[in-house]
XYZ file of C-alpha atoms in Angstrom:
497
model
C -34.984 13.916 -15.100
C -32.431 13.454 -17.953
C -31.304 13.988 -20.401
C -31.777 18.039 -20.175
C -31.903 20.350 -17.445
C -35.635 20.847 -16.280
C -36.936 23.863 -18.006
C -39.084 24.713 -15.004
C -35.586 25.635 -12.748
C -35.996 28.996 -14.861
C -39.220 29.947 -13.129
C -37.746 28.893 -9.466
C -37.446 32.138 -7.083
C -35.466 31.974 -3.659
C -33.873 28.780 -4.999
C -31.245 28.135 -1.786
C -30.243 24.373 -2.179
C -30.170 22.868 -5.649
C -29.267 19.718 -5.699
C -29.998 17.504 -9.530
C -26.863 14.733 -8.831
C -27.080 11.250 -10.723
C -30.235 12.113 -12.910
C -28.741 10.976 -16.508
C -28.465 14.342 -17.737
C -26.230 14.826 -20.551
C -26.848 18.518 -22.048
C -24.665 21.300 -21.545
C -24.750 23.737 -19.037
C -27.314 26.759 -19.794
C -26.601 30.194 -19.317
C -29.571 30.646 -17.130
C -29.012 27.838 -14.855
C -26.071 30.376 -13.166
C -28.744 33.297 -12.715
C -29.944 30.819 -10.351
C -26.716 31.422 -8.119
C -27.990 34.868 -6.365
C -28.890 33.582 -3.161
C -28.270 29.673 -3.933
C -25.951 28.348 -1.382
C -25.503 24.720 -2.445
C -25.422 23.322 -6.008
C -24.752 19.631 -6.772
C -24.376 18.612 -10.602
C -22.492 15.694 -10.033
C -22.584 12.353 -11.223
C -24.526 13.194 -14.503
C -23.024 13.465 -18.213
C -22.944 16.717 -18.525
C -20.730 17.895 -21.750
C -19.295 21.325 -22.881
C -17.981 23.934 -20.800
C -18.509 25.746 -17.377
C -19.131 28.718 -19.235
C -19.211 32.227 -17.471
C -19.945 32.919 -14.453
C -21.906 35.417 -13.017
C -20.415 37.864 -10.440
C -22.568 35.811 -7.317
C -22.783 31.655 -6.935
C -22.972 29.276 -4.738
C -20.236 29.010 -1.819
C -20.603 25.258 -2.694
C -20.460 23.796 -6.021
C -19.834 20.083 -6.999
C -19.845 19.492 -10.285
C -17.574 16.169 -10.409
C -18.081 13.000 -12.268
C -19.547 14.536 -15.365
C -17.443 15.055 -19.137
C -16.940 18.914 -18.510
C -13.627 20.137 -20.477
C -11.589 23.355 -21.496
C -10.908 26.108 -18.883
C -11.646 26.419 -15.265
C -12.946 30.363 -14.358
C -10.639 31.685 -12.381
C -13.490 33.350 -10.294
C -14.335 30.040 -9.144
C -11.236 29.866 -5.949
C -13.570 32.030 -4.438
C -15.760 29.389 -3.498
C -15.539 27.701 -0.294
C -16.249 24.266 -1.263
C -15.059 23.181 -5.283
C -15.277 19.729 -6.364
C -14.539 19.135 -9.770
C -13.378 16.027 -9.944
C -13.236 13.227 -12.446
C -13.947 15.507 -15.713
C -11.503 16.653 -18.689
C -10.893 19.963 -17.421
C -7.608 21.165 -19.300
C -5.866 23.793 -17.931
C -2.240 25.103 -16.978
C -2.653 25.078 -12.682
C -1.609 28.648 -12.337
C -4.014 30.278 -14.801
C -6.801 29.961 -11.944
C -5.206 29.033 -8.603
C -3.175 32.649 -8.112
C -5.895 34.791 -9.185
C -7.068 35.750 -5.191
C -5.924 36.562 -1.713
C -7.232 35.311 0.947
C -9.277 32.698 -0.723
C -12.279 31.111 1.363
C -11.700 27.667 0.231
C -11.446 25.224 2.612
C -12.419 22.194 0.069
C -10.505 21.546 -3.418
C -10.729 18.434 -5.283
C -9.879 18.975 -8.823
C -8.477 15.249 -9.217
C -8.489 13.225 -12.617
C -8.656 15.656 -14.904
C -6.125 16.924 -17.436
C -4.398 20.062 -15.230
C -0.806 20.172 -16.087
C 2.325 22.263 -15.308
C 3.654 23.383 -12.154
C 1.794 24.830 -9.279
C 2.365 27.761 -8.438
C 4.036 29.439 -5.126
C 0.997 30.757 -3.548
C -0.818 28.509 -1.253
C 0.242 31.654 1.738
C -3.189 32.607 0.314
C -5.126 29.171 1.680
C -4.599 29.357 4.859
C -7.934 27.869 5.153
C -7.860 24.459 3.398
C -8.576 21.799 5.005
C -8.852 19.673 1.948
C -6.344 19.127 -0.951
C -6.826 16.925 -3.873
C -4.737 17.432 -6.703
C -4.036 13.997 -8.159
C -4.238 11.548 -11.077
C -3.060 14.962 -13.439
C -0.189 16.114 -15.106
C 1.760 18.549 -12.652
C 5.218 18.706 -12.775
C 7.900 20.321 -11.046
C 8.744 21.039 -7.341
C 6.431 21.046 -4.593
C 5.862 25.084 -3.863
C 7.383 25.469 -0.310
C 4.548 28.127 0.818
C 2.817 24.656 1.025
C 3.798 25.096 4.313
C 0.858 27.449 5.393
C -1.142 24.990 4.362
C -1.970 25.126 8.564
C -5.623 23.573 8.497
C -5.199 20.935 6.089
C -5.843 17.760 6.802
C -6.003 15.633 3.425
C -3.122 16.408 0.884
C -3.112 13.975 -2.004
C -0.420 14.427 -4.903
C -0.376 11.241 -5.862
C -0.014 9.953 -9.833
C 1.717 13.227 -11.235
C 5.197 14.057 -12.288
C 6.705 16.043 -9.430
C 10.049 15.708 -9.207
C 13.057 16.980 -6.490
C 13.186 16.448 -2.771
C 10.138 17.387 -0.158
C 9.851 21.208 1.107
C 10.681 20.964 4.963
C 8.648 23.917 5.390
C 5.897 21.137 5.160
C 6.483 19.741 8.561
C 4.232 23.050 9.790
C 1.189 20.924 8.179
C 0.784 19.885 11.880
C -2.840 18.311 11.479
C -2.089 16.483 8.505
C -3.538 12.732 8.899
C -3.625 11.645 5.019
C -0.539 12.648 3.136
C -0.237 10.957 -0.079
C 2.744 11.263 -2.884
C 2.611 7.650 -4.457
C 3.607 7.617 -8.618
C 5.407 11.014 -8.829
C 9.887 11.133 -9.425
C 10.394 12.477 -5.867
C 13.839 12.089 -5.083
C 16.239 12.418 -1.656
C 15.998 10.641 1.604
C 12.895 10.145 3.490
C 12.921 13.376 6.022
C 12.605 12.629 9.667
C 10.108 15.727 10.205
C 7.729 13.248 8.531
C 8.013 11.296 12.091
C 8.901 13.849 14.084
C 6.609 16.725 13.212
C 3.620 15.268 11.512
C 2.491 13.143 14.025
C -1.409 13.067 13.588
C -0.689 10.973 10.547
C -2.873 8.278 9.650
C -1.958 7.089 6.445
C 1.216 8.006 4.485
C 1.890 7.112 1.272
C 5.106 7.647 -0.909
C 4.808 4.283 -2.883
C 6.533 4.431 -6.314
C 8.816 7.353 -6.394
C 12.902 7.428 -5.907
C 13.392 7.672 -2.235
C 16.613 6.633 -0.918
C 18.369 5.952 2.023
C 17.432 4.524 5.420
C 14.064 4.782 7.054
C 14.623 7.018 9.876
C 14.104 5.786 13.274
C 11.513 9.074 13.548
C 8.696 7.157 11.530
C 8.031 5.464 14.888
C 6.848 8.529 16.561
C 3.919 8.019 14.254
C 1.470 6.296 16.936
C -1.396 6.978 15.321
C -0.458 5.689 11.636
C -2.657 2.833 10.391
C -1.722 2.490 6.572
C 2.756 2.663 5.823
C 3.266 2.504 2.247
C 6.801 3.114 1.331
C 7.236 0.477 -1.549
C 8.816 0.594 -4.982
C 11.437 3.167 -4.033
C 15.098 2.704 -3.516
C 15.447 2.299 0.112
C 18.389 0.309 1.867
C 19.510 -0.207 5.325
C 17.352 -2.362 7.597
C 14.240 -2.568 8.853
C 13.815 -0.171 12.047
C 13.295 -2.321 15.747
C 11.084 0.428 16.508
C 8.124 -0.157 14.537
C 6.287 -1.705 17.747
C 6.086 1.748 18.822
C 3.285 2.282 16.060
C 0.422 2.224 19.076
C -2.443 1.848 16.676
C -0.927 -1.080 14.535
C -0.418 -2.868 17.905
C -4.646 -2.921 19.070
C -6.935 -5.296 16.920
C -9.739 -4.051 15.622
C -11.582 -0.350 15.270
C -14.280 1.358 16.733
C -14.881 3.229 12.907
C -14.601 1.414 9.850
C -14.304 5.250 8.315
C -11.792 7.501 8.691
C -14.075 11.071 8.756
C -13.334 14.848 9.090
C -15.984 17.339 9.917
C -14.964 21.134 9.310
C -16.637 24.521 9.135
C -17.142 26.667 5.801
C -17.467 30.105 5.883
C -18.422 32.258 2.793
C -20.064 35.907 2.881
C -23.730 34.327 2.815
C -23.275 31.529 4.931
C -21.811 29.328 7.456
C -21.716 25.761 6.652
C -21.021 22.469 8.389
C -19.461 19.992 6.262
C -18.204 15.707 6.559
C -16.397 14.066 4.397
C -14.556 10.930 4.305
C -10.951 9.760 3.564
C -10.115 7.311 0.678
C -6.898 5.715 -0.356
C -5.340 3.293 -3.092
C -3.015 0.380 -2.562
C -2.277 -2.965 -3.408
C -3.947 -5.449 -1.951
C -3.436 -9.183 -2.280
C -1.679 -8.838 -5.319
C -4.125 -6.285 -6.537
C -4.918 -2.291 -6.674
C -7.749 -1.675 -4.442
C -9.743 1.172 -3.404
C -10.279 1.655 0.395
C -12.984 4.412 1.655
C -16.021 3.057 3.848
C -14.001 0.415 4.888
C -10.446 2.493 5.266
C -10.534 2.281 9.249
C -10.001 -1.021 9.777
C -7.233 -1.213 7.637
C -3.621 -1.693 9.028
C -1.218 -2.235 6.952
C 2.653 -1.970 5.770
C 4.321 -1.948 2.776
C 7.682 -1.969 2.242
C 8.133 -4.037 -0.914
C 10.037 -3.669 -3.969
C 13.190 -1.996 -1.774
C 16.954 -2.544 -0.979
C 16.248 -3.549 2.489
C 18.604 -5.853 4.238
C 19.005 -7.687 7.465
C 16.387 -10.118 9.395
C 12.956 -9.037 10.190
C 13.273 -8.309 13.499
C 11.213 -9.818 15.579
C 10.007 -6.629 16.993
C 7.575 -6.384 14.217
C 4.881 -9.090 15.877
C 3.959 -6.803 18.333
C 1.877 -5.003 15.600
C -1.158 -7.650 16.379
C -3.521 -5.235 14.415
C -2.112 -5.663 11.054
C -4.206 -6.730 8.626
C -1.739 -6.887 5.556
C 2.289 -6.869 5.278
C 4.393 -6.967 2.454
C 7.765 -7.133 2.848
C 8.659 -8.697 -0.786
C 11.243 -7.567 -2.786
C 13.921 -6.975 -1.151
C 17.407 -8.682 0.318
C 16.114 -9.316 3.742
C 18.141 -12.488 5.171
C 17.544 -14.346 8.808
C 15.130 -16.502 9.374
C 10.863 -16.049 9.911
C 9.834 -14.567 13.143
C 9.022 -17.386 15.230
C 6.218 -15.516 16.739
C 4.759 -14.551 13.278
C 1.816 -15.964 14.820
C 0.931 -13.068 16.993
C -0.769 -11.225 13.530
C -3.868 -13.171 14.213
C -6.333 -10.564 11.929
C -3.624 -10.906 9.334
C -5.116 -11.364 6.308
C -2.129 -10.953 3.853
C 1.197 -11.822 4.000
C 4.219 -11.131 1.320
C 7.633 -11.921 1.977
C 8.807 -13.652 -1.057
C 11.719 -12.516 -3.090
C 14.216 -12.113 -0.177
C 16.955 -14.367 0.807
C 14.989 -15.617 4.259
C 16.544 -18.861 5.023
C 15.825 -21.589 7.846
C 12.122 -23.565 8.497
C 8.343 -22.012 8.139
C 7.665 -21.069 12.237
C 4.958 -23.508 13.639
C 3.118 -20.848 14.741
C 2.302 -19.418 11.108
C -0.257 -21.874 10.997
C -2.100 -20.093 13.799
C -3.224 -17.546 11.786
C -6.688 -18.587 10.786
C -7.715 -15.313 9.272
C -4.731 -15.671 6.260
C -6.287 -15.610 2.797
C -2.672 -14.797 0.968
C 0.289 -15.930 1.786
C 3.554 -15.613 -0.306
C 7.075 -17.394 0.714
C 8.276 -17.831 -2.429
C 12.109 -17.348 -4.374
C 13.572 -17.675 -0.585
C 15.786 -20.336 1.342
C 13.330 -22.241 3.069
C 13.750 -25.446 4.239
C 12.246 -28.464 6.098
C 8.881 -29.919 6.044
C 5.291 -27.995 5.439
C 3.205 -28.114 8.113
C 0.577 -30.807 7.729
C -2.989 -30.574 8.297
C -2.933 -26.813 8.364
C -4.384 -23.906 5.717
C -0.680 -23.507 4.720
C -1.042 -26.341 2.092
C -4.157 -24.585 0.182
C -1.363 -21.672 -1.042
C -0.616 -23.739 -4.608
C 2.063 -20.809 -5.554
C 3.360 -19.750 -2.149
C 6.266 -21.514 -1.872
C 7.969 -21.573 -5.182
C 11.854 -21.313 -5.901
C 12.256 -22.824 -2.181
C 13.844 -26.058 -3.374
C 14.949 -27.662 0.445
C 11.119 -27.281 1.181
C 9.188 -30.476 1.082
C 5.263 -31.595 1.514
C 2.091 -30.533 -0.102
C 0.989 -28.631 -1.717
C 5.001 -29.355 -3.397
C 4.900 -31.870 -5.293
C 8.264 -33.001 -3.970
C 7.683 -35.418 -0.975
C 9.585 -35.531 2.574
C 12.321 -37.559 3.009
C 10.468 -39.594 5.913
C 7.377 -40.185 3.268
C 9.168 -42.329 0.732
C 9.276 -44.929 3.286
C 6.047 -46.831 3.222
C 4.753 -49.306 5.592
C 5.493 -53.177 5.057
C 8.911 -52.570 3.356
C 10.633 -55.523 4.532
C 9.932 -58.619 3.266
C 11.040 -62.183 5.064
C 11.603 -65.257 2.031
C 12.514 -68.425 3.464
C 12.907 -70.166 0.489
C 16.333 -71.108 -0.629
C 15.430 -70.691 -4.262
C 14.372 -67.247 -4.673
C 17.186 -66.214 -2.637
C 19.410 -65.188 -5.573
C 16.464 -63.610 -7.657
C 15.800 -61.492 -4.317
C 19.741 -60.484 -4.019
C 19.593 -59.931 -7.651
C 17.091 -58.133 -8.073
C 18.045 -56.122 -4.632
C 21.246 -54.947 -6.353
C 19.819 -53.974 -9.803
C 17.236 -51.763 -7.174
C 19.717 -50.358 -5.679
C 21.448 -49.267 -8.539
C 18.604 -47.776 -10.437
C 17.684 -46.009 -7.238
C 21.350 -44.756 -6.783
C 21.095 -43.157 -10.694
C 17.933 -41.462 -10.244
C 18.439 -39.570 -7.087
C 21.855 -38.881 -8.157
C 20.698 -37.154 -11.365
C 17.412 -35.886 -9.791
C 19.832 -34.162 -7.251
C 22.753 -33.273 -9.453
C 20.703 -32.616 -12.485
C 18.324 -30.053 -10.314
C 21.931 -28.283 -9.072
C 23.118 -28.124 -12.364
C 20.377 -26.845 -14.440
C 18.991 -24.311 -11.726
C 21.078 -21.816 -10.475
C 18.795 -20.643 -7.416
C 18.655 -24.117 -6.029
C 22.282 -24.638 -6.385
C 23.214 -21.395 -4.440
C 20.617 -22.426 -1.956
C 21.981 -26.197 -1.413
C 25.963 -25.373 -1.439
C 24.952 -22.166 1.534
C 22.487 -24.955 3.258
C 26.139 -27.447 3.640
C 27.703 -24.454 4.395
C 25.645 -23.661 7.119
C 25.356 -27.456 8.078
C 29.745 -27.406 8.152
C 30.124 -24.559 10.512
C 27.609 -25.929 12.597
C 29.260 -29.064 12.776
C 32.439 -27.386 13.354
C 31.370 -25.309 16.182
C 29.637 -28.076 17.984
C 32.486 -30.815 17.707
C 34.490 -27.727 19.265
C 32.307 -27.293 21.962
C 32.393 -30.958 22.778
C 35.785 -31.264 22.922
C 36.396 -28.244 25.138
C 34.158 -30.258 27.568
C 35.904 -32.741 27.694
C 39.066 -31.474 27.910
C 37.565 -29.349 31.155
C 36.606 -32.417 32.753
């Protein structure tokens, strides 16, 4: 159809539903296509090229208007809140946010995606006036400030993204009225504070949460495991400390495999002075998924996951985190966790990624993490491990995952197990007398050489890296008091007797 608008749309009478998405137009918006708008209830431009301006707009258009994914810039119309469904998404709009958000009471908009574009400045204190939205998009801009607190009449909303902006300060309580609230996400702004336990304890149709990459601080509070129907926990790149909570196996949905939706949809009703509309649309979120940023949408249901990398978190993992059989992905990396692998980290059998490198986890991988046949990432690396590798399992196809863990032995490592130097037929019988002093000779000189390569292989590893030594000096530490305590034990026995 591209790359103008159809000349023959002037002549169209009784035009209700227009609808000219992804037809490679790139011309600017003509003045006449808005007479169009008396009596025009739906009007898709998206997806096109379109350049230049909105323009202005008539006193009557459509109650639903998507103009996203197109190269529109300067000013937004203020008249246009009065829609009931707005998408204008993914253009260069530039525009201060309270030049054409405040401008109406009572505002029929129950859909507003004005994400990537260039809106900037704070938002102002009036959302008492949107009582209706049930949809919120407002990120990848430049907003800054505090979140307004009459947020908190946001009653209908569902999705609220204000991700990838620059707000700053601690979250409104007031927002713990958002009571059917099931996508709430804040990742890449400078919030500050603790994490507020109305989050668990109010909020609890949340689905996915989201404050990745802000300045949180504090423990997680206990509250979070009210939320039984959360699927996605992202609470990485902040400053949190304390440990993690024993409660998380009372996330219900994280503990059942599988999904009966592989979307996560909302269905809502529009209402405008012309019409009455039915609309769907379907929740989306980013994260980071084996190693990389990822886009979830069609597929968003059948993610599980947690995230609480990149923290201060210390303590073991407790154990009570294997009850959560549904998980799909978890990344505990990053932090100063200590203790030693679940041994039942075999229960996540639909885990597909696993992170828990960068801690200070110390003792042997857990036979049973070779049970997981669905792993495609797995990361132990810059721990304490020690012992063998499992043989014969999918564990030695991770090249990389078990790095900076210098007690671990076996493949893929290139360092072998003590009980594989030995190979067969090492003995050797010689029964005769003449080669007997070559033999012992040449037995001593062996033993020597041997003696001065493990020593420096050993020594010379200890003193040139200082993660290995701190590892082997706490391994003999650990090996003393256990020593200690047992030859204690034994005695006591005996003296009993």
């Amino acid at each position: 159809m591209g790359p103008s608008f159809p000349k023959w749309l002037q002549t169209q009478k009784s035009v209700s539903y227009l609808d000219i998405s992804d037809n490679g137009i790139t011309d600017t918006i003509p003045s006449w296509l808005w007479d169009l708008s008396h009596g025009l209830y739906f009007m898709d431009l998206s997806q096109n090229q379109i350049r230049g301006t909105i323009g202005n707009l008539r006193s009557e258009f459509p109650p639903k208007l998507n103009v996203s994914w197109n190269q529109l810039e300067g000013p937004i119309p203020s008249t246009l809140s009065e829609v009931t469904f707005l998408d204008l998404s993914n253009n260069k709009f530039s525009v201060a946010a309270a030049s054409f958000l405040c401008t109406t009471k009572d505002s029929n908009l129950s859909f507003l995606d004005i994400s990537s574009n260039h809106i900037f400045g704070e938002l102002p204190d009036c959302w008492i006036h949107f009582k209706k939205l049930v949809f919120l998009d407002l990120s990848n801009n430049s907003l800054s400030g505090k979140i307004p607190t009459t947020m908190g009449y946001l009653f209908s909303i569902r999705t609220l993204r204000l991700n990838n902006n620059g707000f700053v300060g601690e979250l409104p309580s007031q927002l713990k009225n958002c009571k059917n609230l099931t996508l709430f996400n804040l990742a890449e702004n400078k919030l500050s504070g603790s994490i507020p336990e109305w989050l668990g304890a109010s909020l609890q149709n949340l689905t996915i949460l989201i404050l990745q990459s802000n300045n949180f601080y504090g423990s997680i509070p206990p509250q979070l495991c009210h939320l039984t129907r959360i699927q996605l926990l992202d609470l990485s790149m902040n400053n949190i400390s304390g440990t993690i909570p024993k409660c998380l196996n009372s996330l219900t949905t994280l503990t059942q495999k599988g999904s009966s939706s592989q979307t996560i949809r909302h269905s809502f009703t529009g209402d405008s002075a012309q019409i009455t509309f039915y609309e769907v649309y379907d929740d989306e979120a980013s994260l980071i998924w084996k190693g990389l940023r990822a886009e979830f949408k069609s597929n968003l249901g059948l993610l599980k996951s947690i995230d609480l990398s990149s923290n201060k978190l210390i303590g073991e993992i407790p154990s009570e985190i294997t009850h959560l059989v549904g998980l799909i992905s978890l990344n505990l990396s990053r932090n100063q966790l200590t203790g030693q692998i679940p041994s039942r980290i075999g229960n996540f059998q639909e885990l597909e990624s696993l992170d828990l490198s960068r801690n200070q986890i110390n003792g042997k991988i857990p036979t049973s993490l070779s049970w997981i046949a669905s792993l495609g990432k797995l990361n132990l690396s810059e721990n304490n491990l020690f012992g063998k590798i499992l043989i014969g399992t999918q564990l030695q196809s991770f090249d990389y995952a078990y790095d900076g863990n210098c007690l671990l032995c076996g493949a893929p490592l290139p360092r072998t197990c003590p009980e594989e130097e030995k190979g067969p037929g090492q003995s050797v019988l010689v029964n005769q007398d003449g080669q007997d002093g070559l033999i012992t000779q040449g037995y001593y000189i062996s033993m020597r050489l041997g003696f001065a390569v493990g020593f420096w292989e050993v020594c010379g590893t200890l003193l040139l890296n200082r993660s290995c030594r701190y590892t082997y000096f706490n391994f003999l530490t650990f090996l003393n008091d256990w020593l200690h305590v047992k030859a204690a034990i034994i005695c006591q026995r005996m003296l009993n007797r």
